[in-house]
XYZ file of C-alpha atoms in Angstrom:
679
model
C -4.366 34.591 31.203
C -3.573 30.950 30.219
C 0.106 31.676 30.482
C -0.378 33.139 33.947
C -2.564 30.238 35.185
C -0.241 27.598 33.903
C 2.807 29.445 35.361
C 1.084 29.931 38.684
C 0.060 26.203 38.971
C 3.731 25.219 38.111
C 5.059 27.523 40.757
C 2.558 26.189 43.405
C 3.492 22.600 42.538
C 7.219 23.387 42.837
C 6.554 25.169 46.199
C 4.459 22.230 47.424
C 7.203 19.695 46.471
C 9.826 21.527 48.163
C 7.978 22.048 51.274
C 6.835 18.379 51.561
C 10.410 17.523 50.819
C 11.791 19.650 53.519
C 9.182 18.326 56.065
C 9.913 14.665 55.096
C 6.325 14.193 54.364
C 4.606 12.374 51.364
C 3.383 14.303 48.327
C 0.267 13.851 46.537
C -2.809 11.518 47.409
C -1.847 7.874 48.051
C -3.057 5.715 45.162
C -3.576 8.624 43.063
C -0.299 8.716 40.967
C -0.544 9.828 37.322
C 2.869 8.360 36.726
C 3.265 4.598 37.318
C 7.016 4.106 38.073
C 8.648 0.536 38.465
C 12.152 0.009 39.480
C 13.654 -2.668 37.258
C 17.236 -4.082 37.341
C 18.954 -5.486 34.301
C 20.386 -8.310 36.475
C 19.290 -9.126 39.882
C 22.629 -10.971 40.724
C 25.325 -8.445 39.606
C 28.760 -9.576 39.949
C 31.283 -7.968 42.475
C 33.314 -5.182 40.830
C 30.922 -4.700 38.002
C 27.918 -2.381 37.094
C 24.328 -3.011 36.801
C 21.736 -0.813 35.029
C 18.522 0.049 36.658
C 15.552 1.482 34.848
C 12.764 3.779 36.105
C 10.127 2.208 33.877
C 7.349 4.957 33.762
C 3.972 4.827 32.326
C 2.019 8.161 32.305
C -1.676 8.098 32.563
C -3.598 9.049 29.493
C -3.581 12.816 29.155
C -0.658 13.425 31.610
C 3.091 13.795 31.063
C 6.251 13.593 32.895
C 9.305 15.829 32.249
C 12.743 15.525 30.659
C 15.981 16.454 32.410
C 15.498 20.025 31.102
C 11.695 20.558 31.327
C 11.666 23.606 29.111
C 9.815 26.723 29.915
C 7.810 25.033 32.921
C 7.954 22.276 35.263
C 10.971 20.595 36.895
C 12.699 17.320 36.644
C 12.412 14.408 38.807
C 14.553 14.380 41.996
C 16.174 11.098 42.934
C 17.211 10.303 46.452
C 18.939 6.743 46.580
C 19.579 4.778 49.712
C 22.422 2.441 48.748
C 24.531 -0.408 50.546
C 28.107 0.771 51.491
C 30.394 1.074 48.586
C 27.541 1.074 45.871
C 27.278 4.292 43.904
C 24.575 5.569 41.533
C 25.267 7.536 38.237
C 22.959 10.467 37.223
C 19.947 9.189 35.168
C 20.163 9.241 31.309
C 16.853 9.997 29.662
C 15.555 8.967 26.237
C 14.740 11.614 23.620
C 11.751 13.504 24.889
C 8.790 14.964 23.046
C 7.487 18.589 22.553
C 4.368 19.963 24.103
C 3.322 23.673 23.783
C 0.961 24.770 26.414
C -0.060 28.481 26.837
C 2.847 29.467 24.462
C 5.252 27.553 26.736
C 7.543 24.837 25.423
C 7.526 21.780 27.439
C 10.032 18.870 26.880
C 7.984 15.951 28.102
C 7.112 12.185 27.862
C 3.422 11.466 27.149
C 4.184 7.694 26.368
C 6.017 5.049 28.471
C 9.671 5.770 28.973
C 12.572 4.652 31.201
C 15.445 6.768 32.524
C 18.400 4.609 33.037
C 20.796 4.643 36.076
C 24.048 2.742 36.445
C 24.882 1.283 39.838
C 28.520 0.432 40.516
C 28.988 -2.709 42.754
C 32.243 -2.647 44.802
C 34.780 -5.440 44.138
C 35.526 -8.014 46.878
C 31.871 -8.825 47.939
C 31.161 -12.431 48.520
C 28.689 -14.156 46.264
C 25.303 -14.143 48.012
C 25.705 -10.693 49.647
C 22.328 -8.888 49.688
C 22.221 -5.496 48.125
C 19.035 -3.633 49.254
C 18.338 -0.617 47.000
C 15.658 2.055 47.740
C 14.863 5.167 46.007
C 12.696 8.131 47.082
C 11.722 10.219 43.922
C 9.773 13.470 43.783
C 8.402 14.611 40.468
C 5.974 16.872 38.616
C 3.272 15.415 36.469
C 0.943 17.593 34.315
C -1.906 17.591 32.090
C -2.841 20.362 29.566
C -4.401 22.447 32.340
C -3.096 21.407 35.794
C 0.233 20.136 37.415
C 0.437 17.861 40.438
C 3.436 17.041 42.608
C 3.952 13.396 43.381
C 6.304 11.189 45.053
C 7.239 7.464 44.893
C 9.225 5.103 47.124
C 10.670 2.228 45.182
C 13.007 -0.679 46.124
C 14.962 -3.426 44.670
C 16.399 -6.528 46.262
C 19.815 -7.538 44.602
C 22.259 -10.274 45.341
C 25.831 -10.467 44.470
C 26.292 -13.284 41.904
C 27.294 -13.917 38.422
C 25.635 -11.016 36.504
C 23.334 -13.222 34.636
C 20.489 -11.468 32.565
C 17.264 -13.102 31.706
C 16.539 -12.958 27.863
C 13.236 -11.091 28.292
C 14.932 -8.592 30.585
C 17.786 -8.193 28.017
C 15.353 -7.360 25.308
C 13.418 -4.715 27.493
C 16.829 -3.013 28.276
C 18.025 -3.148 24.658
C 14.916 -1.435 23.737
C 15.234 1.238 26.412
C 18.896 1.839 25.498
C 18.112 2.496 21.827
C 15.823 5.309 22.960
C 18.711 6.926 25.002
C 20.879 9.421 22.877
C 24.383 8.107 21.838
C 27.105 10.305 22.927
C 28.792 12.187 20.079
C 32.506 12.185 20.514
C 33.331 15.139 18.192
C 32.586 18.520 19.561
C 30.129 21.134 18.021
C 30.442 24.746 17.957
C 27.890 27.675 18.689
C 27.817 31.126 18.070
C 25.394 33.658 19.367
C 24.958 36.865 17.210
C 22.075 39.525 16.661
C 19.667 37.646 18.842
C 20.163 34.390 17.051
C 22.213 31.409 17.782
C 23.719 28.884 15.426
C 24.816 25.382 16.356
C 27.287 23.417 14.051
C 27.030 19.634 14.779
C 29.308 17.090 13.161
C 27.169 14.732 11.189
C 28.036 12.592 8.104
C 26.488 13.911 4.816
C 25.111 10.448 3.977
C 23.622 9.425 7.304
C 19.954 8.925 7.950
C 18.222 11.989 9.459
C 14.572 12.508 10.039
C 12.541 15.013 12.224
C 15.794 16.735 13.300
C 15.381 19.023 16.397
C 17.804 20.287 19.037
C 16.780 19.746 22.716
C 19.011 21.865 24.906
C 20.259 20.333 28.161
C 22.027 23.652 29.170
C 19.378 26.243 30.122
C 19.101 29.750 28.947
C 21.107 29.672 25.746
C 18.043 29.009 23.487
C 14.536 30.341 23.213
C 12.745 26.976 23.725
C 9.626 27.923 21.878
C 11.310 29.587 18.890
C 11.228 27.706 15.481
C 14.386 26.011 14.642
C 15.805 25.512 11.178
C 18.108 22.716 10.325
C 20.369 22.510 7.397
C 23.031 20.143 6.100
C 26.428 21.659 5.154
C 28.724 18.934 4.091
C 29.580 16.715 7.168
C 28.017 19.033 9.584
C 24.359 20.059 10.488
C 23.677 23.648 11.345
C 20.808 24.309 13.707
C 19.645 28.063 13.900
C 17.008 29.503 16.295
C 16.400 32.511 18.370
C 18.901 33.013 21.340
C 17.650 32.803 24.947
C 18.050 35.421 27.655
C 21.117 34.025 29.277
C 24.649 34.729 28.155
C 27.715 32.806 29.085
C 30.439 31.025 26.898
C 29.066 27.658 27.225
C 29.703 24.840 26.799
C 26.260 24.069 25.394
C 25.031 20.500 25.954
C 22.034 19.131 24.233
C 20.353 16.167 22.241
C 20.031 16.278 18.571
C 17.148 14.255 17.587
C 17.870 12.283 14.189
C 14.860 10.076 14.024
C 11.987 8.529 15.894
C 13.290 7.685 19.477
C 16.818 8.349 18.071
C 19.304 11.069 19.071
C 22.801 12.064 19.689
C 24.118 13.766 22.981
C 26.074 16.772 21.745
C 28.580 19.178 23.551
C 29.355 22.356 21.722
C 31.754 25.100 22.570
C 31.584 28.685 21.905
C 33.217 29.720 18.448
C 32.410 30.916 15.006
C 29.840 29.303 12.800
C 29.508 30.148 9.159
C 25.944 30.747 8.167
C 24.384 28.448 5.525
C 21.404 28.588 3.177
C 19.093 27.222 5.888
C 16.362 24.759 5.033
C 14.113 22.644 7.220
C 14.881 19.595 5.515
C 18.151 17.799 4.796
C 18.802 17.182 1.057
C 18.328 13.761 -0.217
C 21.553 13.917 -2.529
C 23.665 12.980 0.435
C 21.768 9.851 1.351
C 21.662 8.950 -2.402
C 25.392 9.232 -2.571
C 26.070 7.278 0.511
C 23.801 4.512 -0.636
C 25.587 4.303 -3.882
C 28.983 4.178 -2.265
C 27.888 1.528 0.244
C 26.085 -0.500 -2.660
C 29.501 -0.467 -4.554
C 31.389 -1.498 -1.476
C 28.968 -4.374 -0.790
C 29.271 -5.518 -4.360
C 33.071 -5.595 -4.186
C 32.782 -7.509 -0.788
C 30.390 -10.044 -2.359
C 32.714 -10.533 -5.377
C 35.611 -11.361 -3.197
C 33.605 -13.794 -1.091
C 33.628 -16.093 -4.353
C 37.202 -17.148 -3.623
C 36.508 -18.140 0.145
C 36.796 -21.855 0.684
C 32.978 -22.028 1.629
C 31.934 -20.415 -1.627
C 34.408 -21.323 -4.331
C 33.436 -25.165 -4.612
C 29.779 -24.220 -5.032
C 30.611 -21.553 -7.671
C 32.952 -24.088 -9.455
C 30.115 -26.722 -9.523
C 27.878 -24.260 -11.360
C 30.554 -23.362 -13.772
C 31.154 -27.061 -14.526
C 27.584 -27.443 -15.281
C 27.991 -24.676 -17.919
C 31.307 -26.238 -19.207
C 29.413 -29.469 -20.191
C 27.773 -27.303 -22.761
C 24.382 -28.980 -22.762
C 22.445 -25.804 -22.116
C 21.475 -23.228 -24.975
C 21.830 -19.559 -24.654
C 18.295 -19.084 -23.124
C 18.657 -21.898 -20.597
C 22.160 -20.572 -19.455
C 20.641 -17.021 -18.961
C 17.663 -18.548 -17.047
C 20.066 -20.423 -14.671
C 22.279 -17.458 -14.153
C 19.217 -15.318 -13.213
C 17.783 -18.018 -10.961
C 21.090 -18.340 -9.172
C 21.338 -14.619 -8.731
C 17.938 -14.501 -7.430
C 18.561 -17.087 -4.825
C 21.737 -15.277 -3.720
C 20.008 -11.881 -3.423
C 16.930 -13.340 -1.810
C 18.981 -14.814 1.183
C 21.255 -11.650 1.441
C 18.150 -9.386 1.553
C 16.356 -11.579 3.754
C 19.189 -11.721 6.271
C 19.581 -7.820 6.002
C 15.668 -7.422 6.690
C 16.089 -9.733 9.735
C 18.898 -7.676 11.016
C 17.030 -4.440 10.553
C 13.900 -5.826 12.132
C 15.683 -7.215 15.203
C 17.590 -3.829 15.586
C 14.468 -1.980 15.269
C 13.012 -4.035 18.175
C 15.987 -3.137 20.367
C 18.131 -6.223 19.854
C 21.880 -5.632 19.148
C 22.776 -8.017 16.354
C 25.114 -7.748 13.309
C 25.919 -9.580 10.099
C 26.232 -13.232 10.528
C 24.122 -12.985 13.759
C 22.806 -16.554 12.999
C 26.346 -17.972 13.704
C 26.186 -16.996 17.363
C 23.700 -19.790 17.951
C 25.125 -23.252 18.059
C 21.915 -24.688 16.655
C 22.725 -22.854 13.425
C 26.301 -24.162 13.429
C 24.878 -27.729 13.656
C 22.744 -27.167 10.581
C 25.677 -25.602 8.702
C 28.025 -28.321 9.641
C 25.679 -31.077 8.343
C 25.217 -29.052 5.190
C 28.940 -28.790 4.611
C 29.585 -32.372 5.297
C 26.727 -33.315 2.890
C 28.217 -31.002 0.138
C 31.735 -32.495 0.921
C 30.442 -36.138 0.421
C 28.427 -35.015 -2.705
C 31.685 -33.597 -4.227
C 33.566 -36.678 -3.266
C 31.047 -38.665 -5.301
C 29.169 -40.633 -2.433
C 25.896 -39.596 -3.799
C 24.199 -37.185 -6.257
C 21.888 -34.382 -4.937
C 18.309 -35.604 -5.800
C 16.444 -33.266 -8.073
C 12.645 -32.592 -7.213
C 10.311 -32.699 -10.205
C 9.496 -29.014 -10.093
C 13.214 -28.437 -10.783
C 13.087 -30.782 -13.837
C 10.066 -28.804 -15.208
C 11.622 -25.269 -14.648
C 14.584 -26.320 -16.875
C 17.105 -26.236 -13.846
C 16.153 -22.849 -12.676
C 14.840 -23.970 -9.329
C 17.935 -25.970 -8.641
C 20.044 -22.929 -9.596
C 18.010 -20.715 -7.244
C 18.477 -23.072 -4.456
C 22.170 -23.347 -5.171
C 22.526 -19.636 -4.946
C 20.617 -19.279 -1.745
C 22.891 -22.055 -0.286
C 26.063 -20.271 -1.315
C 24.839 -16.962 0.214
C 23.808 -18.581 3.334
C 27.188 -20.396 4.017
C 29.180 -17.383 2.800
C 28.199 -15.324 5.835
C 31.273 -16.511 8.000
C 33.632 -15.561 5.258
C 33.346 -11.722 5.699
C 34.963 -9.868 2.861
C 37.335 -7.159 3.522
C 35.156 -4.415 1.938
C 31.869 -5.728 3.373
C 32.064 -4.467 6.998
C 32.058 -0.665 6.139
C 29.517 -1.141 3.547
C 27.015 -3.065 5.759
C 27.737 -0.650 8.602
C 26.710 2.111 6.586
C 23.430 0.454 5.757
C 22.505 0.238 9.395
C 22.244 4.179 9.371
C 20.559 4.625 5.937
C 16.781 4.489 5.486
C 15.460 0.946 5.268
C 14.883 0.934 1.651
C 18.446 2.190 0.994
C 19.676 -0.374 3.515
C 18.006 -3.334 1.804
C 19.489 -2.049 -1.475
C 23.049 -2.228 0.095
C 22.152 -5.929 1.080
C 21.099 -6.622 -2.400
C 24.365 -5.270 -3.678
C 26.224 -7.794 -1.556
C 24.172 -10.616 -3.139
C 24.648 -9.093 -6.552
C 28.462 -9.022 -5.994
C 28.526 -12.670 -4.944
C 26.430 -13.723 -8.038
C 28.557 -11.734 -10.632
C 30.830 -14.581 -11.763
C 28.009 -16.988 -12.572
C 25.879 -14.162 -13.882
C 28.714 -13.234 -16.337
C 29.222 -16.817 -17.369
C 25.398 -17.208 -18.195
C 25.195 -13.859 -20.258
C 28.504 -13.776 -21.927
C 28.985 -16.896 -24.300
C 32.779 -15.851 -24.930
C 33.542 -16.566 -21.280
C 31.773 -20.061 -21.455
C 33.823 -20.806 -24.453
C 36.894 -20.198 -22.415
C 36.029 -22.888 -19.915
C 37.878 -26.152 -20.373
C 36.256 -28.774 -22.573
C 34.309 -31.672 -20.782
C 36.256 -34.655 -19.938
C 37.410 -37.073 -17.268
C 39.158 -34.281 -15.703
C 35.877 -32.751 -14.452
C 35.342 -35.714 -12.035
C 38.749 -35.397 -10.540
C 38.446 -31.587 -10.235
C 35.038 -32.265 -8.416
C 36.737 -34.542 -5.944
C 39.508 -31.979 -5.366
C 36.722 -29.354 -4.593
C 35.536 -31.529 -1.729
C 38.926 -30.543 0.185
C 38.019 -26.870 0.794
C 34.524 -27.871 1.610
C 35.825 -30.423 4.221
C 38.159 -27.623 5.661
C 35.017 -25.590 6.087
C 33.269 -28.379 7.954
C 36.395 -28.750 10.096
C 36.273 -24.901 10.974
C 32.502 -25.194 11.775
C 33.084 -28.170 14.040
C 35.810 -26.011 15.812
C 33.382 -23.248 16.225
C 30.686 -25.592 17.607
C 33.210 -26.941 20.124
C 34.043 -23.366 21.279
C 30.256 -22.613 21.686
C 28.752 -25.773 22.934
C 31.771 -27.357 24.709
C 33.013 -30.962 24.266
C 29.560 -32.565 24.672
C 28.103 -30.126 21.886
C 31.023 -31.091 19.609
C 30.500 -34.725 20.066
C 26.874 -34.395 19.358
C 27.599 -32.430 16.286
C 30.057 -35.102 15.010
C 27.661 -37.781 15.834
C 24.790 -36.110 13.836
C 27.402 -35.649 10.858
C 28.110 -39.479 11.110
C 24.577 -40.447 10.979
C 23.773 -38.098 8.126
C 26.745 -39.546 6.175
C 25.316 -42.947 6.741
C 21.836 -41.811 5.341
C 23.641 -40.235 2.378
C 25.645 -43.385 1.731
C 22.347 -45.399 1.686
C 20.866 -43.059 -0.738
C 24.030 -43.033 -2.938
C 24.012 -46.883 -3.097
C 20.418 -46.659 -4.296
C 21.292 -44.210 -7.046
C 24.154 -46.441 -8.091
C 21.676 -49.189 -8.852
C 19.428 -46.793 -10.913
C 16.922 -46.161 -8.172
C 15.752 -42.845 -6.562
C 17.493 -41.454 -3.665
C 14.675 -42.731 -1.493
C 12.268 -41.212 1.062
C 13.779 -43.241 3.969
C 17.149 -41.705 3.594
C 15.626 -38.288 3.165
C 13.583 -38.648 6.144
C 16.453 -39.897 8.160
C 18.530 -36.818 7.101
C 15.673 -34.535 8.211
C 15.468 -36.195 11.684
C 19.192 -36.122 12.307
C 19.207 -32.511 11.298
C 16.355 -31.393 13.457
C 17.529 -33.578 16.273
C 21.006 -32.422 16.331
C 19.892 -28.704 16.244
C 17.258 -29.450 19.090
C 19.623 -31.199 21.465
C 22.619 -28.992 21.053
C 22.954 -26.153 23.757
C 25.462 -23.398 24.466
C 28.131 -24.243 27.069
C 28.109 -22.211 30.303
C 29.820 -18.843 29.816
C 33.486 -18.570 30.813
C 35.621 -15.564 31.453
C 37.089 -14.167 28.272
C 40.528 -15.399 27.397
C 42.590 -12.974 25.640
C 45.720 -13.581 23.776
C 48.981 -13.084 25.479
C 49.764 -9.377 26.055
C 46.191 -8.338 25.841
C 43.105 -8.066 28.128
C 39.438 -8.716 27.590
C 37.562 -5.680 26.248
C 35.157 -3.861 28.612
C 34.152 -0.203 28.057
C 35.239 0.704 31.670
C 38.745 -0.814 30.974
C 39.046 1.332 27.853
C 38.055 4.378 29.715
C 40.563 3.790 32.372
C 43.335 3.251 29.822
C 42.442 6.243 27.859
C 42.329 8.499 31.035
C 45.821 7.104 31.955
C 47.096 8.440 28.532
C 47.878 4.959 27.122
C 47.475 4.400 23.479
C 45.075 1.605 22.952
C 44.404 -1.054 20.144
C 41.060 -2.755 20.278
C 40.044 -5.652 17.990
C 36.733 -7.386 17.729
C 36.716 -10.882 16.602
C 34.619 -14.107 16.441
C 35.542 -17.636 15.990
C 33.279 -18.039 13.040
C 34.815 -14.912 11.295
C 37.422 -16.146 8.751
C 38.831 -12.660 8.046
C 39.287 -12.266 11.776
C 41.305 -15.395 12.097
C 43.450 -14.603 9.155
C 44.211 -11.108 10.505
C 45.069 -12.438 13.973
C 47.423 -15.094 12.718
C 49.062 -12.860 9.868
C 49.168 -9.604 11.689
C 48.092 -9.181 15.213
C 49.483 -12.325 17.032
C 53.071 -11.927 15.601
C 56.265 -11.229 17.375
C 56.813 -8.143 15.328
C 53.438 -6.696 16.371
C 53.907 -7.643 20.046
C 57.254 -5.937 20.131
C 55.985 -2.860 18.474
C 53.194 -2.567 20.878
C 55.496 -3.232 23.778
C 57.915 -0.489 22.664
C 55.298 2.076 22.297
C 53.340 0.845 25.385
C 50.209 0.207 23.466
C 47.453 -1.551 25.508
C 45.613 -4.284 23.535
C 41.886 -5.056 24.301
C 40.225 -8.086 22.625
C 36.551 -8.158 22.284
C 35.219 -11.852 21.421
C 31.843 -11.712 19.695
C 31.590 -15.392 19.013
C 28.475 -15.938 21.189
C 27.003 -12.469 20.732
C 27.091 -9.810 23.574
C 24.453 -7.036 23.721
C 26.915 -4.486 25.156
C 29.548 -5.226 22.748
C 27.141 -5.230 19.813
C 25.960 -1.667 20.645
C 29.568 -0.437 20.914
C 30.200 -2.001 17.365
C 27.109 -0.496 16.109
C 28.151 2.912 17.499
C 31.155 2.756 15.084
C 28.916 2.092 12.160
C 29.930 -1.547 11.733
C 27.460 -4.345 11.049
C 29.616 -7.127 12.867
C 33.247 -8.186 13.099
C 35.848 -7.653 12.264
C 36.463 -4.047 13.834
C 39.842 -2.614 14.527
C 40.200 0.492 16.508
C 43.240 2.640 17.558
C 42.963 5.278 20.359
C 45.870 7.702 20.130
C 46.764 9.340 23.483
C 44.452 12.441 23.911
C 42.462 11.736 20.658
C 38.768 12.465 20.922
C 37.866 9.668 18.436
C 39.468 6.313 17.479
C 41.060 5.697 14.138
C 38.987 2.912 12.383
C 41.698 0.509 10.895
C 41.313 -1.446 7.463
C 39.592 -4.862 7.700
C 42.563 -6.501 6.171
C 45.642 -5.976 8.465
C 49.261 -6.387 7.946
C 52.172 -6.201 10.538
C 53.195 -2.885 8.833
C 49.975 -1.281 9.486
C 49.967 -2.246 13.295
C 53.785 -1.194 13.634
C 53.158 2.201 12.139
C 50.475 2.983 14.864
């Protein structure tokens, strides 16, 4: 009886909605809507020839729910009728991952909490700035409680104006969160097989990737029994979903959404074929996650170890090694300093990793070294490197707080390790990207372990010196050479400062660069005053310290990002956009895509040594390879999501799309002309 009652109410609601739509009249009582829908544009000033995303921000009344694109056994999805200016087109809506609600033995795919289907509007090229774009939408939909369904309608509108495509930060954050809830398309095809009233679906999925609350929501109707239990098992690099087959036949394809976590999913297309049975279990074995974590941990350690030879880290490591070479520390003190240095390095790496995971969980697309996308952080780093360069050059000695003296040097070692880790972030190691990218799809405890592995790798040389006396004995004996070597170490640190000044100029323009250099000049003057006091046997002086603090805070506060400019690609390449990539792939062109940033040392080395060479240009021209450049210097949410979709935590990322290939080939993070010529 409950099934009949609910089904009858649903049928009546659908008939009422259809009749009202045919008559052109309103549906539902005015002011009595159980779904509050607001039309929100990501940018109210979209650029001509671009796209703009529009969200149907929907808030269900408590106890009521709206429906997904496939409503399940009952209900119907929302119908959207757009009225758009000439030349403007609207895509089909993309929905977030739904929830499940069983009423009277009927499975419903619903939204009981706020949600936002997203629609992409394409703005035609050639429109003059200031052109008005009035957007109106008439939507009819079904909203239900556990006992009754009510058809409703809403008339919504937006006023857009052709402009520069600017997006307000708060609006960007909202859309980032909404996009995170939308299933990402899975490029690789799945396979499904119907046999003996059952259906098995094999979906490509890495064995070590995070998976929680797995469930398959079918978009294609009739091939699955919606209310039947599902079993999900991991079989190598695939998931196998098995459940009762639906009444409909057909050879597919089968389209659906695989839920892989809370508000996370993959949009899957599966073709008919043969799927071998597995020993089905309802949970995914944890061994795959453990193995993936160990592999990523090892890769991160190796990347951290390589960071020690980078110009921004090597001088700091050398200074600590020189302190051991002086031989004034006993075995216990050497080990304590080594552990403290390691603690500082690991603390910063884990802290930065935790910040990335937290920001991503909040819907912000950020990656490793995200702080370098802010010119204020560049100013602080510039002043730090200038101070270290002057210290290595002998202008002053870093003042030691009393608590450091009481802790036997452990406090200073911890601070030195923290500094080394912080300024190492621009020097991305060649094995780091894959490891940190893997961390972003692992459970958060495993992800933090990977970031800790990066810190441990960075600290290994000094850790070994502290715990292996034989290594310390191999260090050169103390002498006058140490002071000369210290001065030599200031050279790579000055080069790091020059690189940071160049990045600051790129981000903040000439005015920002002058401000940063001026702050460095005043900071150097304050350090000179402190150094002069130290030469007379006095303390560094609170006046100099306060002056340094004021200069640092003032410089960071006053600098601002320069107005955005159109991306300028290297000769023979084009700025990256997903639309341009799709166009080139549909035309059958091979495509090489590389993502870079001005603050990424590995990126710049690869570009000068392999990408921007005559041999590579000739090879690409001979094979008609299109080249797209993605500049992530200042951060870009859309580009960040694209990078994240390829399991990378940041730049560099190099992709090669062969003609007709379903997925790109991910190239190594250390490139040679030979690798590119062989594409």
